[in-house]
């Protein structure tokens, strides 16, 4: 087993980070804020053949503060992959039952709540880049590392493994705790462990490296 781990360590490695997803997951489930400079340093230290580490996050057109942060992280060693965040209108319809206290007549009322949601769809961007990386390797052994809890990446992971039979995928995510209402790890990623199996697919708990990646800023 030790030899397998050593072999994986020295593969050409590509890291893909769904920033908003893993930040929110760590804060909600584990109660800490990740430091992305520390995350960069961690993967650099653990992967001698790290070829690329990609940082995916949306940005509003007028967010100059975040642009400066992207420039800073790019200078540190990240490949910054951003898409403009756009506003979408979300309408939620809620049904409520009411009853007249005098005549007893009962009816159902529909209440609508409209609000704007900012989205950038970086998950599609990230998924396509993962699959492209596996394809461009032309069958050579590669290791793809995904930092996210989002189950929407499940099919992309399967495609990576199908396109390149010598590829392996490691997912770093928050742990799943039974009967815990603040779980953020998708059951689809959790079930993929049994479906694919080691060593081609590994699901690792980001809690295990918390001391190495935790920000000094409190949640």
PDB file of C-alpha atoms in Angstrom:
ATOM      1  CA  UNK A   1       0.000   0.000   0.000  1.00  0.00           C
ATOM      2  CA  UNK A   2       2.868   2.324   0.816  1.00  0.00           C
ATOM      3  CA  UNK A   3       4.283   1.832  -2.671  1.00  0.00           C
ATOM      4  CA  UNK A   4       0.934   2.792  -4.227  1.00  0.00           C
ATOM      5  CA  UNK A   5       0.823   5.999  -2.183  1.00  0.00           C
ATOM      6  CA  UNK A   6       4.385   6.852  -3.188  1.00  0.00           C
ATOM      7  CA  UNK A   7       3.565   6.214  -6.839  1.00  0.00           C
ATOM      8  CA  UNK A   8       0.490   8.486  -6.694  1.00  0.00           C
ATOM      9  CA  UNK A   9       2.478  11.215  -4.985  1.00  0.00           C
ATOM     10  CA  UNK A  10       4.932  11.477  -7.876  1.00  0.00           C
ATOM     11  CA  UNK A  11       2.367  11.533 -10.679  1.00  0.00           C
ATOM     12  CA  UNK A  12       1.834  14.685 -12.711  1.00  0.00           C
ATOM     13  CA  UNK A  13      -0.771  16.435 -10.558  1.00  0.00           C
ATOM     14  CA  UNK A  14      -3.466  18.993 -11.350  1.00  0.00           C
ATOM     15  CA  UNK A  15      -5.508  20.670  -8.608  1.00  0.00           C
ATOM     16  CA  UNK A  16      -8.949  22.209  -9.164  1.00  0.00           C
ATOM     17  CA  UNK A  17     -10.510  24.294  -6.371  1.00  0.00           C
ATOM     18  CA  UNK A  18     -14.174  25.291  -6.279  1.00  0.00           C
ATOM     19  CA  UNK A  19     -13.463  28.228  -3.987  1.00  0.00           C
ATOM     20  CA  UNK A  20     -16.947  29.391  -3.006  1.00  0.00           C
ATOM     21  CA  UNK A  21     -18.120  25.835  -2.417  1.00  0.00           C
ATOM     22  CA  UNK A  22     -15.287  24.691  -0.167  1.00  0.00           C
ATOM     23  CA  UNK A  23     -15.129  27.995   1.715  1.00  0.00           C
ATOM     24  CA  UNK A  24     -18.829  27.827   2.603  1.00  0.00           C
ATOM     25  CA  UNK A  25     -18.622  24.110   3.409  1.00  0.00           C
ATOM     26  CA  UNK A  26     -15.706  24.578   5.820  1.00  0.00           C
ATOM     27  CA  UNK A  27     -17.381  27.500   7.535  1.00  0.00           C
ATOM     28  CA  UNK A  28     -20.775  25.805   7.819  1.00  0.00           C
ATOM     29  CA  UNK A  29     -19.759  22.250   8.721  1.00  0.00           C
ATOM     30  CA  UNK A  30     -16.390  22.643  10.444  1.00  0.00           C
ATOM     31  CA  UNK A  31     -16.543  26.232  11.697  1.00  0.00           C
ATOM     32  CA  UNK A  32     -13.320  27.521  10.157  1.00  0.00           C
ATOM     33  CA  UNK A  33     -12.341  29.736   7.240  1.00  0.00           C
ATOM     34  CA  UNK A  34      -9.783  28.226   4.817  1.00  0.00           C
ATOM     35  CA  UNK A  35      -6.715  30.243   3.845  1.00  0.00           C
ATOM     36  CA  UNK A  36      -6.115  29.765   0.120  1.00  0.00           C
ATOM     37  CA  UNK A  37      -2.458  30.747   0.262  1.00  0.00           C
ATOM     38  CA  UNK A  38      -1.938  28.001   2.844  1.00  0.00           C
ATOM     39  CA  UNK A  39      -3.898  25.570   0.645  1.00  0.00           C
ATOM     40  CA  UNK A  40      -1.593  26.444  -2.257  1.00  0.00           C
ATOM     41  CA  UNK A  41       1.491  25.843  -0.122  1.00  0.00           C
ATOM     42  CA  UNK A  42       0.088  22.536   1.153  1.00  0.00           C
ATOM     43  CA  UNK A  43      -0.435  21.065  -2.295  1.00  0.00           C
ATOM     44  CA  UNK A  44       2.905  22.396  -3.492  1.00  0.00           C
ATOM     45  CA  UNK A  45       4.629  20.614  -0.606  1.00  0.00           C
ATOM     46  CA  UNK A  46       2.743  17.342  -1.110  1.00  0.00           C
ATOM     47  CA  UNK A  47       2.974  17.108  -4.904  1.00  0.00           C
ATOM     48  CA  UNK A  48       6.526  17.185  -6.315  1.00  0.00           C
ATOM     49  CA  UNK A  49       5.124  17.092  -9.850  1.00  0.00           C
ATOM     50  CA  UNK A  50       2.371  19.661  -9.414  1.00  0.00           C
ATOM     51  CA  UNK A  51       1.694  20.966 -12.917  1.00  0.00           C
ATOM     52  CA  UNK A  52      -1.131  23.380 -12.189  1.00  0.00           C
ATOM     53  CA  UNK A  53      -3.341  24.526  -9.333  1.00  0.00           C
ATOM     54  CA  UNK A  54      -6.476  26.285 -10.538  1.00  0.00           C
ATOM     55  CA  UNK A  55      -8.610  28.674  -8.485  1.00  0.00           C
ATOM     56  CA  UNK A  56     -12.251  28.944  -9.643  1.00  0.00           C
ATOM     57  CA  UNK A  57     -14.457  31.755  -8.357  1.00  0.00           C
ATOM     58  CA  UNK A  58     -16.999  34.148  -9.816  1.00  0.00           C
ATOM     59  CA  UNK A  59     -16.588  37.911  -9.656  1.00  0.00           C
ATOM     60  CA  UNK A  60     -18.906  40.878 -10.044  1.00  0.00           C
ATOM     61  CA  UNK A  61     -17.946  43.303 -12.795  1.00  0.00           C
ATOM     62  CA  UNK A  62     -17.308  46.161 -10.339  1.00  0.00           C
ATOM     63  CA  UNK A  63     -15.531  44.171  -7.599  1.00  0.00           C
ATOM     64  CA  UNK A  64     -12.084  45.794  -7.659  1.00  0.00           C
ATOM     65  CA  UNK A  65     -11.173  44.403  -4.225  1.00  0.00           C
ATOM     66  CA  UNK A  66     -11.579  40.833  -5.436  1.00  0.00           C
ATOM     67  CA  UNK A  67      -9.668  41.594  -8.640  1.00  0.00           C
ATOM     68  CA  UNK A  68      -6.717  42.741  -6.539  1.00  0.00           C
ATOM     69  CA  UNK A  69      -6.992  39.533  -4.515  1.00  0.00           C
ATOM     70  CA  UNK A  70      -6.991  37.493  -7.747  1.00  0.00           C
ATOM     71  CA  UNK A  71      -3.832  39.334  -8.853  1.00  0.00           C
ATOM     72  CA  UNK A  72      -2.208  38.570  -5.502  1.00  0.00           C
ATOM     73  CA  UNK A  73      -3.104  34.864  -5.649  1.00  0.00           C
ATOM     74  CA  UNK A  74      -1.930  34.672  -9.259  1.00  0.00           C
ATOM     75  CA  UNK A  75       1.462  36.036  -8.224  1.00  0.00           C
ATOM     76  CA  UNK A  76       1.648  33.383  -5.492  1.00  0.00           C
ATOM     77  CA  UNK A  77       1.200  30.571  -8.000  1.00  0.00           C
ATOM     78  CA  UNK A  78      -2.478  30.000  -8.724  1.00  0.00           C
ATOM     79  CA  UNK A  79      -4.010  29.911 -12.175  1.00  0.00           C
ATOM     80  CA  UNK A  80      -7.038  32.166 -11.671  1.00  0.00           C
ATOM     81  CA  UNK A  81     -10.170  30.957 -13.471  1.00  0.00           C
ATOM     82  CA  UNK A  82     -13.015  33.420 -13.024  1.00  0.00           C
ATOM     83  CA  UNK A  83     -16.333  34.153 -14.674  1.00  0.00           C
ATOM     84  CA  UNK A  84     -18.474  37.242 -14.303  1.00  0.00           C
ATOM     85  CA  UNK A  85     -21.260  36.868 -11.791  1.00  0.00           C
ATOM     86  CA  UNK A  86     -24.671  37.684 -13.228  1.00  0.00           C
ATOM     87  CA  UNK A  87     -27.984  38.359 -11.516  1.00  0.00           C
ATOM     88  CA  UNK A  88     -30.810  35.873 -11.941  1.00  0.00           C
ATOM     89  CA  UNK A  89     -34.344  36.281 -10.645  1.00  0.00           C
ATOM     90  CA  UNK A  90     -35.459  33.480  -8.371  1.00  0.00           C
ATOM     91  CA  UNK A  91     -39.138  33.023  -7.514  1.00  0.00           C
ATOM     92  CA  UNK A  92     -40.165  30.813  -4.637  1.00  0.00           C
ATOM     93  CA  UNK A  93     -43.829  29.866  -4.301  1.00  0.00           C
ATOM     94  CA  UNK A  94     -45.130  28.812  -0.922  1.00  0.00           C
ATOM     95  CA  UNK A  95     -48.554  27.355  -0.199  1.00  0.00           C
ATOM     96  CA  UNK A  96     -50.343  28.236   3.020  1.00  0.00           C
ATOM     97  CA  UNK A  97     -53.711  27.061   4.268  1.00  0.00           C
ATOM     98  CA  UNK A  98     -56.095  29.448   6.007  1.00  0.00           C
ATOM     99  CA  UNK A  99     -59.431  28.962   7.732  1.00  0.00           C
ATOM    100  CA  UNK A 100     -62.173  31.479   8.481  1.00  0.00           C
ATOM    101  CA  UNK A 101     -62.781  31.521  12.261  1.00  0.00           C
ATOM    102  CA  UNK A 102     -66.441  32.398  11.784  1.00  0.00           C
ATOM    103  CA  UNK A 103     -67.757  30.157   8.989  1.00  0.00           C
ATOM    104  CA  UNK A 104     -65.029  27.523   8.963  1.00  0.00           C
ATOM    105  CA  UNK A 105     -64.343  27.915   5.247  1.00  0.00           C
ATOM    106  CA  UNK A 106     -60.816  26.750   4.417  1.00  0.00           C
ATOM    107  CA  UNK A 107     -58.730  27.813   1.449  1.00  0.00           C
ATOM    108  CA  UNK A 108     -55.162  27.600   0.160  1.00  0.00           C
ATOM    109  CA  UNK A 109     -53.179  30.736  -0.576  1.00  0.00           C
ATOM    110  CA  UNK A 110     -50.096  30.881  -2.796  1.00  0.00           C
ATOM    111  CA  UNK A 111     -47.414  33.328  -1.739  1.00  0.00           C
ATOM    112  CA  UNK A 112     -44.544  34.208  -4.055  1.00  0.00           C
ATOM    113  CA  UNK A 113     -41.192  35.535  -2.948  1.00  0.00           C
ATOM    114  CA  UNK A 114     -38.979  37.038  -5.637  1.00  0.00           C
ATOM    115  CA  UNK A 115     -35.301  37.784  -5.090  1.00  0.00           C
ATOM    116  CA  UNK A 116     -32.120  38.121  -7.093  1.00  0.00           C
ATOM    117  CA  UNK A 117     -29.395  35.472  -7.039  1.00  0.00           C
ATOM    118  CA  UNK A 118     -25.825  36.095  -8.200  1.00  0.00           C
ATOM    119  CA  UNK A 119     -24.320  33.157 -10.129  1.00  0.00           C
ATOM    120  CA  UNK A 120     -21.258  32.598 -12.272  1.00  0.00           C
ATOM    121  CA  UNK A 121     -21.501  28.861 -13.109  1.00  0.00           C
ATOM    122  CA  UNK A 122     -17.804  28.244 -12.448  1.00  0.00           C
ATOM    123  CA  UNK A 123     -18.680  24.601 -11.722  1.00  0.00           C
ATOM    124  CA  UNK A 124     -19.268  24.029 -15.450  1.00  0.00           C
ATOM    125  CA  UNK A 125     -15.954  25.753 -16.202  1.00  0.00           C
ATOM    126  CA  UNK A 126     -14.124  23.589 -13.661  1.00  0.00           C
ATOM    127  CA  UNK A 127     -15.735  20.325 -14.789  1.00  0.00           C
ATOM    128  CA  UNK A 128     -14.840  20.923 -18.440  1.00  0.00           C
ATOM    129  CA  UNK A 129     -11.242  21.745 -17.499  1.00  0.00           C
ATOM    130  CA  UNK A 130     -10.925  18.523 -15.465  1.00  0.00           C
ATOM    131  CA  UNK A 131     -12.120  16.408 -18.384  1.00  0.00           C
ATOM    132  CA  UNK A 132      -9.856  18.278 -20.804  1.00  0.00           C
ATOM    133  CA  UNK A 133      -6.855  17.653 -18.546  1.00  0.00           C
ATOM    134  CA  UNK A 134      -7.504  13.917 -18.542  1.00  0.00           C
ATOM    135  CA  UNK A 135      -7.897  13.919 -22.304  1.00  0.00           C
ATOM    136  CA  UNK A 136      -4.730  15.922 -23.018  1.00  0.00           C
ATOM    137  CA  UNK A 137      -2.658  13.449 -20.983  1.00  0.00           C
ATOM    138  CA  UNK A 138      -3.136  10.958 -23.857  1.00  0.00           C
ATOM    139  CA  UNK A 139      -3.305   7.958 -21.563  1.00  0.00           C
ATOM    140  CA  UNK A 140      -0.312   8.900 -19.408  1.00  0.00           C
ATOM    141  CA  UNK A 141      -0.743   8.502 -15.631  1.00  0.00           C
ATOM    142  CA  UNK A 142      -2.037  11.705 -14.020  1.00  0.00           C
ATOM    143  CA  UNK A 143      -3.565  12.631 -10.700  1.00  0.00           C
ATOM    144  CA  UNK A 144      -6.491  15.027 -10.598  1.00  0.00           C
ATOM    145  CA  UNK A 145      -7.288  16.646  -7.241  1.00  0.00           C
ATOM    146  CA  UNK A 146     -10.663  18.303  -6.731  1.00  0.00           C
ATOM    147  CA  UNK A 147     -11.364  20.478  -3.693  1.00  0.00           C
ATOM    148  CA  UNK A 148     -15.142  20.653  -3.404  1.00  0.00           C
ATOM    149  CA  UNK A 149     -18.181  19.035  -1.783  1.00  0.00           C
ATOM    150  CA  UNK A 150     -20.439  19.467  -4.822  1.00  0.00           C
ATOM    151  CA  UNK A 151     -22.023  16.273  -6.142  1.00  0.00           C
ATOM    152  CA  UNK A 152     -22.511  17.888  -9.558  1.00  0.00           C
ATOM    153  CA  UNK A 153     -18.876  16.971 -10.277  1.00  0.00           C
ATOM    154  CA  UNK A 154     -19.646  13.253 -10.034  1.00  0.00           C
ATOM    155  CA  UNK A 155     -20.207  12.757 -13.765  1.00  0.00           C
ATOM    156  CA  UNK A 156     -17.116  14.796 -14.632  1.00  0.00           C
ATOM    157  CA  UNK A 157     -15.047  12.565 -12.338  1.00  0.00           C
ATOM    158  CA  UNK A 158     -16.429   9.460 -14.040  1.00  0.00           C
ATOM    159  CA  UNK A 159     -15.550  10.952 -17.428  1.00  0.00           C
ATOM    160  CA  UNK A 160     -11.993  11.711 -16.293  1.00  0.00           C
ATOM    161  CA  UNK A 161     -11.534   8.070 -15.263  1.00  0.00           C
ATOM    162  CA  UNK A 162     -13.165   6.743 -18.428  1.00  0.00           C
ATOM    163  CA  UNK A 163     -11.184   8.956 -20.827  1.00  0.00           C
ATOM    164  CA  UNK A 164      -7.854   8.159 -19.201  1.00  0.00           C
ATOM    165  CA  UNK A 165      -7.545   4.621 -17.734  1.00  0.00           C
ATOM    166  CA  UNK A 166      -4.331   5.698 -15.995  1.00  0.00           C
ATOM    167  CA  UNK A 167      -5.867   8.707 -14.241  1.00  0.00           C
ATOM    168  CA  UNK A 168      -6.767   8.839 -10.566  1.00  0.00           C
ATOM    169  CA  UNK A 169      -8.994  11.385  -8.819  1.00  0.00           C
ATOM    170  CA  UNK A 170      -8.708  12.626  -5.252  1.00  0.00           C
ATOM    171  CA  UNK A 171     -11.483  14.733  -3.737  1.00  0.00           C
ATOM    172  CA  UNK A 172     -10.868  16.869  -0.660  1.00  0.00           C
ATOM    173  CA  UNK A 173     -14.156  17.744   1.043  1.00  0.00           C
ATOM    174  CA  UNK A 174     -15.775  18.207   4.418  1.00  0.00           C
ATOM    175  CA  UNK A 175     -16.577  14.896   6.143  1.00  0.00           C
ATOM    176  CA  UNK A 176     -20.047  13.366   6.209  1.00  0.00           C
ATOM    177  CA  UNK A 177     -21.438  12.904   9.705  1.00  0.00           C
ATOM    178  CA  UNK A 178     -24.540  10.764  10.130  1.00  0.00           C
ATOM    179  CA  UNK A 179     -27.631  12.635  11.363  1.00  0.00           C
ATOM    180  CA  UNK A 180     -25.793  15.976  11.367  1.00  0.00           C
ATOM    181  CA  UNK A 181     -27.978  18.717   9.899  1.00  0.00           C
ATOM    182  CA  UNK A 182     -25.024  20.831   8.747  1.00  0.00           C
ATOM    183  CA  UNK A 183     -23.563  18.241   6.362  1.00  0.00           C
ATOM    184  CA  UNK A 184     -22.259  19.788   3.151  1.00  0.00           C
ATOM    185  CA  UNK A 185     -20.672  16.740   1.482  1.00  0.00           C
ATOM    186  CA  UNK A 186     -22.841  15.455  -1.355  1.00  0.00           C
ATOM    187  CA  UNK A 187     -24.042  11.878  -0.989  1.00  0.00           C
ATOM    188  CA  UNK A 188     -23.191  11.380  -4.678  1.00  0.00           C
ATOM    189  CA  UNK A 189     -19.483  11.944  -4.005  1.00  0.00           C
ATOM    190  CA  UNK A 190     -19.681   9.757  -0.910  1.00  0.00           C
ATOM    191  CA  UNK A 191     -21.268   6.900  -2.867  1.00  0.00           C
ATOM    192  CA  UNK A 192     -18.679   7.216  -5.631  1.00  0.00           C
ATOM    193  CA  UNK A 193     -16.107   5.686  -3.273  1.00  0.00           C
ATOM    194  CA  UNK A 194     -17.904   2.335  -3.436  1.00  0.00           C
ATOM    195  CA  UNK A 195     -18.741   2.636  -7.118  1.00  0.00           C
ATOM    196  CA  UNK A 196     -15.210   3.376  -8.361  1.00  0.00           C
ATOM    197  CA  UNK A 197     -12.998   2.113  -5.549  1.00  0.00           C
ATOM    198  CA  UNK A 198      -9.389   2.708  -4.537  1.00  0.00           C
ATOM    199  CA  UNK A 199      -6.845   3.683  -5.729  1.00  0.00           C
ATOM    200  CA  UNK A 200      -8.517   5.346  -8.730  1.00  0.00           C
ATOM    201  CA  UNK A 201     -10.850   7.399  -6.543  1.00  0.00           C
ATOM    202  CA  UNK A 202     -10.108   8.677  -3.053  1.00  0.00           C
ATOM    203  CA  UNK A 203     -12.310  10.851  -0.845  1.00  0.00           C
ATOM    204  CA  UNK A 204     -10.302  12.714   1.788  1.00  0.00           C
ATOM    205  CA  UNK A 205     -11.497  14.801   4.719  1.00  0.00           C
ATOM    206  CA  UNK A 206     -10.311  18.394   4.631  1.00  0.00           C
ATOM    207  CA  UNK A 207     -10.653  18.375   8.404  1.00  0.00           C
ATOM    208  CA  UNK A 208      -7.493  16.228   8.519  1.00  0.00           C
ATOM    209  CA  UNK A 209      -5.411  19.113   7.165  1.00  0.00           C
ATOM    210  CA  UNK A 210      -7.228  21.902   9.020  1.00  0.00           C
ATOM    211  CA  UNK A 211      -4.165  22.946  11.075  1.00  0.00           C
ATOM    212  CA  UNK A 212      -2.233  23.466   7.835  1.00  0.00           C
ATOM    213  CA  UNK A 213      -4.864  25.465   5.938  1.00  0.00           C
ATOM    214  CA  UNK A 214      -6.928  27.340   8.532  1.00  0.00           C
ATOM    215  CA  UNK A 215      -7.096  31.112   8.202  1.00  0.00           C
ATOM    216  CA  UNK A 216      -6.299  33.380  11.141  1.00  0.00           C
ATOM    217  CA  UNK A 217      -9.616  35.141  10.402  1.00  0.00           C
ATOM    218  CA  UNK A 218     -12.447  33.778  12.524  1.00  0.00           C
ATOM    219  CA  UNK A 219     -15.793  32.683  11.084  1.00  0.00           C
TER     220      UNK A 219
END
